[in-house]
């Protein structure tokens, strides 16, 4: 057969060099990765056979096999699973493009320690290449189930690899490693040692549901021994809690999530009665790099009576819990169940409801008992969990109970809505919040000035989802959630006749200016009024109480939804010298054409102050430059 030689991409070469000159202290992980890949291939074949009975594939004895040639220093990990076609080998193994190489390298450079770097191997799906940590050359031979021709891939981990079609390949995949010499000082163990292999398999892969076999060493004059099964194949979720160690749970989590950090929390659930199932769920300690991408694979593994049915079963948990990993094993579902059937199944909906409540109650328990772990959880997953405030009204109260928010009360300590309500001032009826891109920008917003002066606490919301959930929730314990940048604000509390009289006097004094500015800025604003929220800044722009904010308008447009442009309200600070002088000039001049630019500048400054952009940046720059020129 013709052998073709290909060059690795630049990033792929960088990755392979990292593997060869490994930054990972624990090189044993290569075997864990190869066994994990083999287990996935066996799962896929059994599932494919369930769905297509005509598939020409032998599923009578699915297993993983480890062979060792001590003299030649060769280690082979073999499975009789789904295998790969020639094209799949080129796409998945040859180029490494589908393995997220760029993201892997970026995260690797940013990893703070060796443990963090090691965790990235599985997370980015580059586990196959970890074989180059221990081998000078790697050969992969594979044949996809149902096909007649196989493929051989070979590389020394340098600049090239070869691809060749072969006729005698068995079903499945074998990975053959030509091992480097053992080097204990560099944590490079002797991987031809049966004891070393058994120890690694027991530590990392004991729970895998397929037999992992290895032929024991043959003594002189002995008959060839029978293969020995190295793993117990016990489903951890089916065993009682006192029979399973935390390390075993953690290894299962690492196997199914491809995140080699330990989980933040392990959740067990066993449901008995008319519909029985067992669940073993894990809350990660670190958000995956692609959590907010469209291609993120969410959901948990679904088994039926210990038979693997589906990876990433989305129907078992809502999208806002997509970071949760784990296994659900149902007793009464069909082995031939499809994703479409799952979406309609009443039992699945019942399971989702209960699993969701269990996860949320576990998070609440963490919040109550362990502040540090809760802080980690909320930092990593708070943003995605808040999506549930919009989409899951049934569990909204439970989500609010575990949610915390930045606030003006303390710079480093987030607060819950319950704590906010406890601290509310006498006479305060609403929970105030402000949204924006960063804490610094919204703390300095003109909308905050009166609240800061009066010592009224404000929630500082900086996630994109915050623009949406506050409207969906509306209120908490009878207190309305109210934006400091929307509607009219009156912080004086009880009626003050003297203050009312002063406001009426100011309204009369500024009535002409307000009406004139409304006419001049008609394209951009719908009203000009005096402000009760400004104490330092000359002006600010606000939205009506029930209108979309500019940020929310932009969010909808980014999602492809057309929303009409909303005119906003310009508020002026009657006590600011700039506004006073503008009013004086308006009253004294008959020709007010020279004041039009001042009104335009005042409006644009207000837009900039809240983090917006000028409608015409070039014109704004010209107006400012002209004004500066006149003052110098």
Coordinates of C-alpha atoms in Angstrom, one line a residue:
X1 CA 0.0 0.0 0.0
X2 CA 1.1 3.6 -0.7
X3 CA 2.5 5.5 2.3
X4 CA 1.9 9.2 2.4
X5 CA 3.9 11.7 4.5
X6 CA 2.3 14.8 5.9
X7 CA 3.7 17.8 7.8
X8 CA 2.2 18.8 11.2
X9 CA 0.8 22.3 11.6
X10 CA 3.0 24.8 13.5
X11 CA 0.8 24.6 16.6
X12 CA 0.8 20.8 16.4
X13 CA 4.6 20.7 16.3
X14 CA 4.7 23.0 19.4
X15 CA 2.3 20.7 21.2
X16 CA 4.3 17.6 20.4
X17 CA 7.5 19.2 21.5
X18 CA 5.8 20.0 24.8
X19 CA 4.8 16.4 25.1
X20 CA 8.3 15.1 24.3
X21 CA 10.1 17.5 26.6
X22 CA 7.2 17.1 29.0
X23 CA 6.2 19.8 31.5
X24 CA 4.2 17.2 33.2
X25 CA 5.7 15.6 36.3
X26 CA 3.3 12.6 36.3
X27 CA 4.0 10.8 33.0
X28 CA 1.8 7.9 34.1
X29 CA -1.2 9.8 32.7
X30 CA -0.4 8.6 29.2
X31 CA -1.7 5.1 30.0
X32 CA -4.8 6.6 31.7
X33 CA -5.5 8.6 28.5
X34 CA -5.1 5.7 26.1
X35 CA -7.3 3.4 28.3
X36 CA -9.9 6.1 28.5
X37 CA -9.9 6.6 24.7
X38 CA -10.2 2.8 24.3
X39 CA -13.2 2.7 26.7
X40 CA -14.9 5.4 24.7
X41 CA -14.4 3.5 21.5
X42 CA -16.1 0.4 23.1
X43 CA -19.0 2.4 24.3
X44 CA -19.5 3.9 20.9
X45 CA -19.5 0.5 19.2
X46 CA -22.0 -1.0 21.5
X47 CA -24.3 2.0 21.1
X48 CA -23.9 1.8 17.3
X49 CA -24.8 -1.9 17.3
X50 CA -27.8 -1.2 19.4
X51 CA -29.0 1.4 16.9
X52 CA -28.1 -0.6 13.7
X53 CA -28.4 -4.3 14.1
X54 CA -27.1 -4.8 10.5
X55 CA -23.7 -3.4 11.4
X56 CA -21.0 -6.0 10.5
X57 CA -19.2 -5.8 13.8
X58 CA -18.2 -8.4 16.5
X59 CA -19.5 -7.3 19.9
X60 CA -19.3 -10.7 21.6
X61 CA -16.2 -9.9 23.7
X62 CA -15.6 -6.2 23.9
X63 CA -12.4 -5.4 25.9
X64 CA -9.2 -3.5 26.2
X65 CA -5.9 -5.3 26.0
X66 CA -2.4 -4.2 27.1
X67 CA 0.6 -6.1 25.6
X68 CA 4.2 -5.7 26.6
X69 CA 7.4 -6.7 24.8
X70 CA 10.1 -6.2 27.5
X71 CA 13.1 -6.9 25.2
X72 CA 12.0 -4.6 22.4
X73 CA 10.6 -2.1 25.0
X74 CA 7.2 -1.9 23.2
X75 CA 3.9 -1.3 24.9
X76 CA 0.6 -1.7 23.0
X77 CA -2.9 -0.6 24.1
X78 CA -5.6 -2.3 22.0
X79 CA -9.4 -2.3 21.8
X80 CA -11.9 -3.9 19.6
X81 CA -14.2 -0.9 19.6
X82 CA -15.6 1.4 16.9
X83 CA -12.3 2.2 15.2
X84 CA -11.6 5.0 12.7
X85 CA -11.7 5.3 8.9
X86 CA -8.8 6.7 6.9
X87 CA -10.4 10.1 6.7
X88 CA -11.1 10.2 10.4
X89 CA -7.5 9.3 11.3
X90 CA -6.4 12.2 9.1
X91 CA -8.8 14.6 10.7
X92 CA -8.7 13.5 14.3
X93 CA -5.1 12.3 14.7
X94 CA -3.1 13.7 12.0
X95 CA -3.7 17.4 12.1
X96 CA -4.6 17.8 15.8
X97 CA -6.7 20.7 14.6
X98 CA -9.9 19.3 16.1
X99 CA -8.2 19.0 19.5
X100 CA -8.3 22.6 20.3
X101 CA -4.5 23.0 20.0
X102 CA -4.4 26.8 20.0
X103 CA -6.6 26.9 23.1
X104 CA -4.5 24.2 24.8
X105 CA -1.3 26.0 24.2
X106 CA -2.7 29.3 25.4
X107 CA -4.1 27.7 28.6
X108 CA -0.8 25.8 29.1
X109 CA 1.2 29.0 29.0
X110 CA -1.2 30.5 31.6
X111 CA -1.2 27.5 33.9
X112 CA 0.2 28.5 37.3
X113 CA 1.6 25.1 38.3
X114 CA 2.4 21.6 37.1
X115 CA -0.9 20.2 38.4
X116 CA -2.9 22.8 36.4
X117 CA -0.9 22.1 33.3
X118 CA -1.4 18.4 33.6
X119 CA -5.1 18.8 33.9
X120 CA -5.2 20.4 30.4
X121 CA -4.3 17.1 28.6
X122 CA -7.7 15.6 28.9
X123 CA -9.7 18.8 28.9
X124 CA -8.6 19.7 25.4
X125 CA -8.8 16.1 24.0
X126 CA -5.1 15.8 23.3
X127 CA -4.7 12.8 25.5
X128 CA -3.5 10.6 22.5
X129 CA -0.4 12.7 22.1
X130 CA 0.6 12.2 25.8
X131 CA 2.1 8.9 24.5
X132 CA 5.0 11.0 23.2
X133 CA 6.0 11.7 26.8
X134 CA 7.2 8.1 27.2
X135 CA 7.8 7.0 23.6
X136 CA 10.2 7.8 20.8
X137 CA 7.7 6.6 18.2
X138 CA 4.0 6.0 18.2
X139 CA 2.1 3.8 15.7
X140 CA -1.7 3.7 15.5
X141 CA -3.4 0.9 13.5
X142 CA -7.2 1.1 13.2
X143 CA -10.2 -0.2 11.3
X144 CA -13.7 1.2 11.6
X145 CA -16.4 -1.4 12.4
X146 CA -18.2 -2.4 9.3
X147 CA -15.4 -1.4 6.9
X148 CA -12.9 -3.8 5.3
X149 CA -9.8 -1.6 5.1
X150 CA -7.7 -0.3 8.0
X151 CA -5.3 2.6 8.4
X152 CA -1.8 2.9 9.9
X153 CA -0.6 6.3 11.4
X154 CA 3.1 6.6 12.5
X155 CA 5.1 9.5 13.9
X156 CA 8.2 10.2 15.9
X157 CA 6.7 13.4 17.2
X158 CA 8.8 15.6 15.0
X159 CA 7.7 17.5 12.0
X160 CA 5.9 14.8 10.0
X161 CA 3.6 11.8 10.3
X162 CA 2.8 9.0 7.8
X163 CA -0.6 7.6 6.7
X164 CA -1.0 4.2 5.1
X165 CA -4.0 2.0 4.2
X166 CA -3.7 -1.6 5.4
X167 CA -5.7 -4.7 4.6
X168 CA -5.0 -6.9 7.7
X169 CA -6.1 -4.6 10.5
X170 CA -8.5 -6.0 13.1
X171 CA -11.6 -4.2 14.1
X172 CA -10.8 -1.4 16.6
X173 CA -7.7 0.5 17.4
X174 CA -4.2 -0.4 18.7
X175 CA -1.7 2.2 19.8
X176 CA 1.9 0.9 19.9
X177 CA 4.5 2.9 21.8
X178 CA 8.3 2.4 21.3
X179 CA 9.3 3.3 24.8
X180 CA 12.1 5.6 25.9
X181 CA 14.6 4.1 28.4
X182 CA 13.4 4.3 32.0
X183 CA 14.6 7.5 33.8
X184 CA 13.4 7.5 37.5
X185 CA 15.0 10.9 38.1
X186 CA 12.7 12.4 35.4
X187 CA 9.7 10.5 36.7
X188 CA 9.9 8.2 33.6
X189 CA 9.1 4.8 35.0
X190 CA 9.6 1.4 33.4
X191 CA 6.3 0.9 31.6
X192 CA 7.3 -2.6 30.6
X193 CA 6.9 -3.6 34.2
X194 CA 3.7 -5.6 34.8
X195 CA 3.5 -4.3 38.4
X196 CA 3.8 -0.6 37.2
X197 CA 1.0 -1.2 34.6
X198 CA -1.3 -2.9 37.1
X199 CA -0.8 -0.1 39.6
X200 CA -1.6 2.6 37.1
X201 CA -4.7 0.8 35.8
X202 CA -5.9 0.2 39.4
X203 CA -5.3 3.8 40.4
X204 CA -6.9 5.5 37.3
X205 CA -9.1 3.0 35.5
X206 CA -10.5 0.5 38.0
X207 CA -14.1 1.6 37.5
X208 CA -14.1 1.3 33.7
X209 CA -17.0 -1.0 32.7
X210 CA -15.0 -3.0 30.1
X211 CA -12.4 -5.6 31.1
X212 CA -8.8 -4.3 30.8
X213 CA -6.7 -7.4 30.2
X214 CA -3.0 -8.2 30.2
X215 CA -1.2 -11.5 29.8
X216 CA 1.0 -12.2 32.8
X217 CA 4.7 -12.9 32.4
X218 CA 5.5 -16.4 31.3
X219 CA 8.0 -18.4 33.3
X220 CA 10.4 -20.8 31.7
X221 CA 8.8 -24.1 30.7
X222 CA 5.3 -22.8 31.5
X223 CA 2.3 -22.9 29.2
X224 CA 1.1 -19.6 27.9
X225 CA -1.0 -18.1 30.8
X226 CA -4.5 -16.8 30.5
X227 CA -5.0 -13.1 30.2
X228 CA -5.6 -11.4 33.6
X229 CA -8.3 -8.7 34.1
X230 CA -6.7 -5.7 35.9
X231 CA -9.8 -3.7 36.8
X232 CA -12.8 -4.5 39.0
X233 CA -15.4 -3.1 36.5
X234 CA -17.7 -2.1 39.4
X235 CA -20.1 0.7 38.7
X236 CA -19.3 3.2 41.5
X237 CA -22.8 4.7 41.4
X238 CA -24.2 1.3 42.3
X239 CA -22.1 0.8 45.3
X240 CA -22.8 2.1 48.8
X241 CA -21.0 5.2 49.9
X242 CA -18.9 3.5 52.5
X243 CA -17.5 1.1 49.9
X244 CA -16.1 3.8 47.7
X245 CA -13.2 6.1 48.5
X246 CA -13.1 9.8 47.5
X247 CA -10.1 9.0 45.2
X248 CA -12.3 6.5 43.3
X249 CA -15.0 9.0 42.8
X250 CA -12.5 11.6 41.7
X251 CA -11.0 9.2 39.1
X252 CA -14.5 8.5 37.7
X253 CA -15.1 12.3 37.4
X254 CA -11.8 12.8 35.6
X255 CA -12.6 9.9 33.2
X256 CA -16.0 11.2 32.2
X257 CA -15.2 15.0 32.2
X258 CA -11.7 15.0 30.8
X259 CA -10.9 17.5 33.6
X260 CA -8.0 16.2 35.6
X261 CA -8.6 18.5 38.5
X262 CA -10.5 17.1 41.5
X263 CA -14.2 18.0 41.5
X264 CA -15.5 20.6 44.0
X265 CA -18.4 18.4 45.1
X266 CA -19.7 14.8 44.6
X267 CA -23.5 14.3 44.6
X268 CA -25.1 10.9 45.1
X269 CA -28.8 10.3 44.5
X270 CA -30.8 7.0 44.6
X271 CA -34.5 7.1 43.6
X272 CA -36.7 4.1 44.4
X273 CA -40.4 3.4 43.7
X274 CA -42.3 3.4 40.5
X275 CA -39.3 4.7 38.5
X276 CA -35.8 3.7 39.8
X277 CA -32.6 5.3 39.0
X278 CA -29.2 6.1 40.5
X279 CA -27.2 9.3 39.9
X280 CA -23.6 10.2 40.6
X281 CA -23.0 13.9 39.8
X282 CA -20.0 16.1 40.1
X283 CA -19.6 19.9 40.4
X284 CA -16.3 20.8 38.9
X285 CA -13.8 23.1 40.7
X286 CA -13.0 25.0 37.5
X287 CA -15.2 26.3 34.6
X288 CA -14.3 24.7 31.2
X289 CA -12.8 27.0 28.7
X290 CA -15.7 26.6 26.3
X291 CA -18.6 26.9 28.8
X292 CA -20.2 29.8 27.0
X293 CA -19.6 28.6 23.4
X294 CA -22.2 27.2 21.1
X295 CA -20.3 23.9 20.7
X296 CA -20.0 23.2 24.4
X297 CA -21.2 19.6 25.1
X298 CA -23.5 19.6 28.0
X299 CA -25.3 16.9 29.9
X300 CA -24.4 13.7 31.8
X301 CA -23.8 10.2 30.7
X302 CA -27.0 8.0 30.5
X303 CA -26.9 4.3 31.3
X304 CA -29.8 1.8 31.4
X305 CA -29.2 -1.1 33.7
X306 CA -25.4 -0.5 33.6
X307 CA -25.4 -0.4 29.8
X308 CA -24.0 2.8 28.4
X309 CA -26.6 4.6 26.2
X310 CA -25.6 8.1 25.6
X311 CA -22.9 10.7 26.3
X312 CA -23.9 14.3 27.0
X313 CA -27.6 13.6 27.7
X314 CA -29.0 17.1 27.6
X315 CA -32.5 16.1 28.8
X316 CA -31.3 15.2 32.3
X317 CA -30.3 18.7 33.4
X318 CA -31.3 22.2 32.4
X319 CA -28.9 24.3 30.3
X320 CA -28.0 26.6 33.3
X321 CA -26.5 23.5 35.0
X322 CA -24.5 22.5 31.9
X323 CA -21.3 22.5 33.9
X324 CA -22.4 19.5 36.0
X325 CA -20.9 16.2 35.0
X326 CA -21.7 12.6 36.0
X327 CA -23.7 9.4 35.4
X328 CA -27.4 8.6 35.6
X329 CA -28.3 4.9 35.5
X330 CA -32.1 4.3 34.9
X331 CA -33.7 0.9 35.4
X332 CA -36.8 1.3 33.3
X333 CA -35.8 2.9 30.0
X334 CA -35.4 1.2 26.7
X335 CA -31.9 0.4 25.5
X336 CA -32.8 1.8 22.2
X337 CA -33.9 5.2 23.5
X338 CA -33.0 8.2 21.3
X339 CA -32.5 11.9 22.1
X340 CA -35.8 12.8 20.5
X341 CA -37.7 10.3 22.7
X342 CA -35.9 11.5 25.8
X343 CA -37.2 15.0 25.3
X344 CA -40.8 13.8 25.4
X345 CA -40.4 11.1 28.1
X346 CA -42.4 11.8 31.3
X347 CA -39.9 9.9 33.5
X348 CA -37.0 11.8 32.1
X349 CA -38.7 15.1 33.0
X350 CA -39.3 13.8 36.5
X351 CA -35.6 12.9 36.8
X352 CA -34.5 16.3 35.5
X353 CA -36.7 18.0 38.1
X354 CA -35.3 16.0 41.0
X355 CA -31.7 16.2 39.8
X356 CA -32.0 19.9 39.4
X357 CA -33.4 20.3 42.9
X358 CA -30.6 18.1 44.3
X359 CA -27.8 20.1 42.7
X360 CA -29.3 23.4 43.9
X361 CA -29.8 22.1 47.5
X362 CA -26.2 20.8 47.5
X363 CA -24.9 24.3 46.4
X364 CA -27.0 25.8 49.2
X365 CA -25.4 23.4 51.7
X366 CA -21.9 24.4 50.4
X367 CA -22.8 28.0 50.8
X368 CA -24.0 27.5 54.4
X369 CA -21.1 25.3 55.6
X370 CA -18.0 26.2 53.6
X371 CA -17.5 29.9 52.5
X372 CA -14.3 29.2 50.6
X373 CA -15.7 26.4 48.5
X374 CA -18.9 28.5 47.8
X375 CA -16.7 31.4 46.8
X376 CA -14.9 29.1 44.3
X377 CA -18.3 27.8 43.0
X378 CA -19.8 31.2 42.5
X379 CA -16.7 32.7 40.9
X380 CA -16.6 29.8 38.3
X381 CA -20.3 29.2 37.7
X382 CA -22.3 32.1 39.1
X383 CA -22.8 33.7 35.7
X384 CA -24.2 30.5 34.1
X385 CA -26.4 29.7 37.1
X386 CA -28.1 33.1 36.9
X387 CA -29.4 32.0 33.5
X388 CA -31.8 29.9 35.4
X389 CA -33.4 33.0 36.9
X390 CA -34.7 33.7 33.4
X391 CA -35.5 30.2 32.2
X392 CA -36.5 28.2 35.3
X393 CA -39.3 30.0 37.2
X394 CA -40.0 26.8 39.2
X395 CA -36.6 26.9 40.8
X396 CA -36.1 30.7 40.8
X397 CA -36.3 31.0 44.6
X398 CA -33.8 28.2 45.1
X399 CA -31.4 29.9 42.7
X400 CA -31.8 33.3 44.4
X401 CA -31.1 31.5 47.7
X402 CA -27.6 30.5 46.5
X403 CA -26.9 33.7 44.4
X404 CA -24.6 36.5 45.6
X405 CA -23.8 39.8 44.1
X406 CA -21.2 42.6 44.3
X407 CA -22.5 45.6 46.2
X408 CA -21.5 49.0 47.4
X409 CA -21.7 47.7 51.0
X410 CA -18.3 46.1 50.7
X411 CA -15.6 45.9 48.1
X412 CA -14.6 42.3 48.5
X413 CA -17.6 40.6 50.1
X414 CA -20.6 39.7 47.8
X415 CA -24.1 39.9 49.3
X416 CA -27.3 37.9 49.0
X417 CA -30.6 39.6 48.4
X418 CA -31.7 38.5 51.9
X419 CA -28.7 40.3 53.4
X420 CA -29.4 43.4 51.3
X421 CA -33.0 43.5 52.6
X422 CA -31.8 43.2 56.2
X423 CA -29.6 46.2 55.7
X424 CA -32.2 48.4 53.9
X425 CA -32.6 51.9 55.4
X426 CA -35.8 52.9 57.1
X427 CA -38.3 54.0 54.5
X428 CA -36.5 52.3 51.6
X429 CA -38.9 50.3 49.6
X430 CA -36.9 49.1 46.6
X431 CA -33.8 47.0 46.0
X432 CA -31.5 49.2 43.8
X433 CA -29.1 47.9 41.2
X434 CA -27.0 49.1 38.4
X435 CA -25.6 47.1 35.4
X436 CA -22.5 47.7 33.4
X437 CA -19.2 46.2 32.1
X438 CA -17.1 46.5 35.2
X439 CA -17.4 47.4 38.9
X440 CA -15.1 50.4 38.5
X441 CA -17.1 51.9 35.6
X442 CA -20.5 51.6 37.2
X443 CA -19.3 52.8 40.7
X444 CA -18.1 56.0 38.9
X445 CA -21.4 56.3 37.0
X446 CA -23.3 59.6 37.5
X447 CA -26.4 57.5 38.3
X448 CA -24.8 56.5 41.5
X449 CA -24.1 60.0 42.9
X450 CA -27.2 60.6 45.1
X451 CA -27.2 57.0 46.3
X452 CA -23.5 57.4 47.4
X453 CA -24.3 60.6 49.2
X454 CA -27.3 59.2 51.1
X455 CA -25.5 55.9 51.9
X456 CA -28.0 53.7 50.0
X457 CA -26.6 50.3 49.1
X458 CA -26.7 49.4 45.4
X459 CA -26.1 46.0 43.7
X460 CA -23.3 46.2 41.1
X461 CA -24.2 43.8 38.3
X462 CA -21.5 43.2 35.6
X463 CA -22.5 40.0 33.8
X464 CA -24.5 40.2 30.5
X465 CA -27.2 37.9 32.0
X466 CA -27.8 40.5 34.7
X467 CA -29.5 42.8 32.1
X468 CA -32.2 40.1 31.7
X469 CA -32.8 38.3 35.0
X470 CA -33.6 41.5 37.0
X471 CA -36.6 42.1 34.8
X472 CA -37.6 38.4 34.8
X473 CA -37.4 38.2 38.7
X474 CA -39.0 41.7 39.2
X475 CA -39.0 41.6 43.0
X476 CA -37.7 39.8 46.1
X477 CA -39.8 39.4 49.3
X478 CA -42.1 42.1 48.2
X479 CA -39.3 44.6 47.4
X480 CA -39.0 45.7 43.7
X481 CA -35.7 45.4 41.9
X482 CA -35.1 48.8 40.5
X483 CA -32.4 50.1 38.3
X484 CA -30.7 53.4 39.4
X485 CA -30.4 54.3 35.7
X486 CA -34.1 53.9 34.8
X487 CA -37.2 56.0 35.6
X488 CA -37.4 58.9 38.0
X489 CA -35.7 58.5 41.4
X490 CA -36.9 60.1 44.6
X491 CA -34.6 59.3 47.6
X492 CA -36.1 61.9 50.0
X493 CA -38.5 59.4 51.5
X494 CA -41.2 61.2 53.5
X495 CA -42.9 64.2 52.0
X496 CA -40.8 67.3 52.6
X497 CA -42.8 70.5 51.8
X498 CA -39.7 72.7 51.8
X499 CA -37.9 70.3 49.3
X500 CA -41.1 70.1 47.2
X501 CA -41.2 73.9 47.0
X502 CA -37.6 74.1 46.0
X503 CA -38.1 71.6 43.2
X504 CA -41.2 73.5 41.9
X505 CA -39.2 76.7 41.9
X506 CA -36.3 75.0 39.9
X507 CA -38.8 73.5 37.5
X508 CA -40.2 76.9 36.7
X509 CA -36.8 78.5 36.4
X510 CA -35.5 75.8 34.0
X511 CA -38.7 75.2 32.0
X512 CA -37.7 77.3 29.0
X513 CA -34.2 75.6 28.7
X514 CA -35.6 72.1 29.1
X515 CA -38.2 72.7 26.3
X516 CA -35.6 74.3 24.0
X517 CA -33.1 71.4 24.5
X518 CA -35.8 68.9 23.9
X519 CA -36.4 70.5 20.5
X520 CA -32.7 70.7 19.6
X521 CA -31.9 67.1 20.6
X522 CA -35.2 65.6 19.2
X523 CA -33.3 62.9 17.1
X524 CA -31.7 61.4 20.2
X525 CA -33.9 62.0 23.2
X526 CA -37.6 62.1 24.0
X527 CA -37.5 64.3 27.2
X528 CA -35.2 66.7 29.1
X529 CA -35.9 67.0 32.8
X530 CA -34.2 68.0 36.1
X531 CA -32.5 65.2 38.0
X532 CA -32.8 64.1 41.6
X533 CA -30.0 61.5 41.2
X534 CA -27.1 63.9 40.3
X535 CA -25.0 65.7 42.9
X536 CA -21.6 66.1 41.0
X537 CA -22.1 65.5 37.3
X538 CA -23.9 68.1 35.1
X539 CA -26.1 65.5 33.2
X540 CA -26.9 61.9 32.7
X541 CA -29.1 59.8 30.3
X542 CA -31.7 57.4 31.7
X543 CA -34.2 55.0 30.3
X544 CA -37.9 54.9 31.1
X545 CA -38.8 52.4 33.8
X546 CA -40.1 49.8 31.4
X547 CA -37.9 50.3 28.4
X548 CA -34.9 48.3 27.3
X549 CA -31.4 49.6 28.2
X550 CA -28.9 50.2 25.4
X551 CA -26.9 47.2 26.6
X552 CA -29.9 45.0 26.3
X553 CA -30.8 46.4 22.9
X554 CA -27.3 45.6 21.7
X555 CA -27.5 42.1 23.2
X556 CA -30.7 41.3 21.2
X557 CA -29.2 42.7 18.0
X558 CA -26.1 40.5 18.5
X559 CA -28.5 37.5 18.7
X560 CA -30.0 38.6 15.3
X561 CA -33.2 40.1 16.8
X562 CA -34.3 43.4 15.4
X563 CA -35.4 45.9 18.1
X564 CA -36.4 49.5 17.5
X565 CA -34.0 52.2 18.7
X566 CA -35.3 53.7 21.9
X567 CA -35.0 57.4 22.6
X568 CA -33.9 58.1 26.1
X569 CA -34.3 60.8 28.7
X570 CA -31.6 63.5 29.4
X571 CA -31.5 64.6 33.1
X572 CA -29.8 67.9 34.1
X573 CA -28.3 68.7 37.5
X574 CA -29.8 72.2 38.3
X575 CA -27.1 72.8 40.9
X576 CA -24.2 72.3 38.6
X577 CA -22.4 75.5 37.4
X578 CA -22.4 74.4 33.7
X579 CA -26.1 73.9 33.7
X580 CA -26.7 77.1 35.6
X581 CA -24.6 79.1 33.1
X582 CA -26.3 77.4 30.1
X583 CA -29.7 78.4 31.6
X584 CA -28.5 81.9 32.1
X585 CA -27.2 82.2 28.5
X586 CA -30.5 80.7 27.2
X587 CA -32.4 83.5 29.0
X588 CA -30.2 86.3 28.0
X589 CA -29.6 85.6 24.3
X590 CA -32.2 86.1 21.6
X591 CA -30.0 84.3 19.1
X592 CA -29.4 80.8 20.7
X593 CA -27.8 79.2 17.7
X594 CA -24.5 79.3 19.5
X595 CA -25.9 77.3 22.4
X596 CA -26.9 74.3 20.2
X597 CA -23.4 72.9 20.2
X598 CA -23.3 73.3 24.0
X599 CA -26.5 71.3 24.3
X600 CA -25.1 68.6 22.0
X601 CA -21.9 68.4 23.9
X602 CA -23.7 68.1 27.2
X603 CA -25.8 65.2 25.9
X604 CA -22.7 63.4 24.5
X605 CA -20.8 63.8 27.7
X606 CA -23.7 62.2 29.5
X607 CA -23.6 59.3 27.1
X608 CA -19.9 58.9 27.6
X609 CA -20.2 59.0 31.4
X610 CA -22.4 55.9 31.4
X611 CA -20.0 54.0 29.1
X612 CA -21.8 54.6 25.8
X613 CA -20.4 55.8 22.5
X614 CA -21.0 59.2 20.7
X615 CA -23.3 58.9 17.8
X616 CA -20.8 60.8 15.6
X617 CA -17.3 60.5 17.2
X618 CA -15.6 62.7 14.6
X619 CA -18.1 65.5 15.1
X620 CA -17.7 65.2 18.9
X621 CA -14.0 65.5 18.7
X622 CA -14.3 68.5 16.4
X623 CA -16.7 70.3 18.9
X624 CA -14.4 69.6 21.8
X625 CA -11.3 70.8 19.9
X626 CA -13.1 74.0 18.9
X627 CA -14.1 74.7 22.5
X628 CA -10.6 74.1 23.7
X629 CA -9.2 76.4 21.0
X630 CA -11.5 79.2 22.2
X631 CA -10.4 78.9 25.8
X632 CA -6.6 79.0 25.2

